[in-house]
One Martini backbone bead per residue (centre of mass of N, CA, C, O) as a GRO file, in nm:
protein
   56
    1UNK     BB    1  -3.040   0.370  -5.228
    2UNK     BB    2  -2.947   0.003  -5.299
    3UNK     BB    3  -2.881  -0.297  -5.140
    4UNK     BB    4  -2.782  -0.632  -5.260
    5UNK     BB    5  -2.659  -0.927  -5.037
    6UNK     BB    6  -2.492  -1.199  -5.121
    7UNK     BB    7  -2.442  -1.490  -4.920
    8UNK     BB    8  -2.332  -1.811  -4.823
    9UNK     BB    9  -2.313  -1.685  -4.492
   10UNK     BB   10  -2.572  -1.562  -4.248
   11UNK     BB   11  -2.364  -1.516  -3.977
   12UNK     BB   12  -2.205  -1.278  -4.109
   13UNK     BB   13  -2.417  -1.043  -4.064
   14UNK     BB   14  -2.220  -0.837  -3.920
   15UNK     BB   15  -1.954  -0.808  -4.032
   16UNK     BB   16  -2.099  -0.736  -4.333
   17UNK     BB   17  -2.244  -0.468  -4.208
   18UNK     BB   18  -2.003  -0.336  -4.123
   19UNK     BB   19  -1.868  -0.329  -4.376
   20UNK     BB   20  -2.070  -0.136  -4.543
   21UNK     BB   21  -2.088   0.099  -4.369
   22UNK     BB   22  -1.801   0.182  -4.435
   23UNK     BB   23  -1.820   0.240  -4.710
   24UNK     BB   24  -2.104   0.434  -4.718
   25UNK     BB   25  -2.188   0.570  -4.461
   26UNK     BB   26  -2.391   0.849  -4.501
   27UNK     BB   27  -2.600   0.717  -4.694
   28UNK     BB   28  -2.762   0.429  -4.622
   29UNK     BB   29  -2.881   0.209  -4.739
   30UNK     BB   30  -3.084   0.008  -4.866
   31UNK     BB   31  -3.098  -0.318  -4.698
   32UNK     BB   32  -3.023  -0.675  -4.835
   33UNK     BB   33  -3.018  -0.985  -4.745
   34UNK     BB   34  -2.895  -1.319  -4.872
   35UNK     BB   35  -2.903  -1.679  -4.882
   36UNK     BB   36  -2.706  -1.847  -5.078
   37UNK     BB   37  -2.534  -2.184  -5.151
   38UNK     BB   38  -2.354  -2.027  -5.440
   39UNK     BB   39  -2.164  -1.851  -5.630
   40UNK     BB   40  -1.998  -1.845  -5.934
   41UNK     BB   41  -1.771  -1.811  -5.733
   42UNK     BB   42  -1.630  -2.017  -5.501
   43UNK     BB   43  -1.436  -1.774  -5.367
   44UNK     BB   44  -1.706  -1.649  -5.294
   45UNK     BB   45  -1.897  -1.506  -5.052
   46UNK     BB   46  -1.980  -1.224  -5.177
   47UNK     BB   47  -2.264  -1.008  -5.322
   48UNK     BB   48  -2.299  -0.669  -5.473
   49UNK     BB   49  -2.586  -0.452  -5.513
   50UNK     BB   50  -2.619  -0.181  -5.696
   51UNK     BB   51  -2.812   0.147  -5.661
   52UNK     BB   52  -2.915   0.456  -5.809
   53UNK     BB   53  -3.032   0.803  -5.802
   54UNK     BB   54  -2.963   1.090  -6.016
   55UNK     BB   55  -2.995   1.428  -5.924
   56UNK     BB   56  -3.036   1.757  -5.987
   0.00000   0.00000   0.00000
């Protein structure tokens, strides 16, 4: 599993990282943060994608 979270605002890597933890709990994905100038919806702070590989 890994995931990158696209945010506004890089000052908030800490709360964001709170919010990603309390999520995924046990998973702990491989975790990438970036700060981009601004997203799609100006009213989004935030945008994570994931991914993950699922074996039988």
């Amino acid at each position: 599993m890994r995931t990158r979270m696209f945010v506004t605002d890089i000052s908030q890597w800490d709360e964001i990282g709170d919010a990603h933890g309390e999520f995924f709990k046990d998973i702990q994905p491989a975790a990438t943060m970036v700060e981009v100038k601004a997203l799609i919806d100006p009213l989004l702070l935030v945008e994570i994608e994931a991914e993950a590989i699922i074996t039988d």
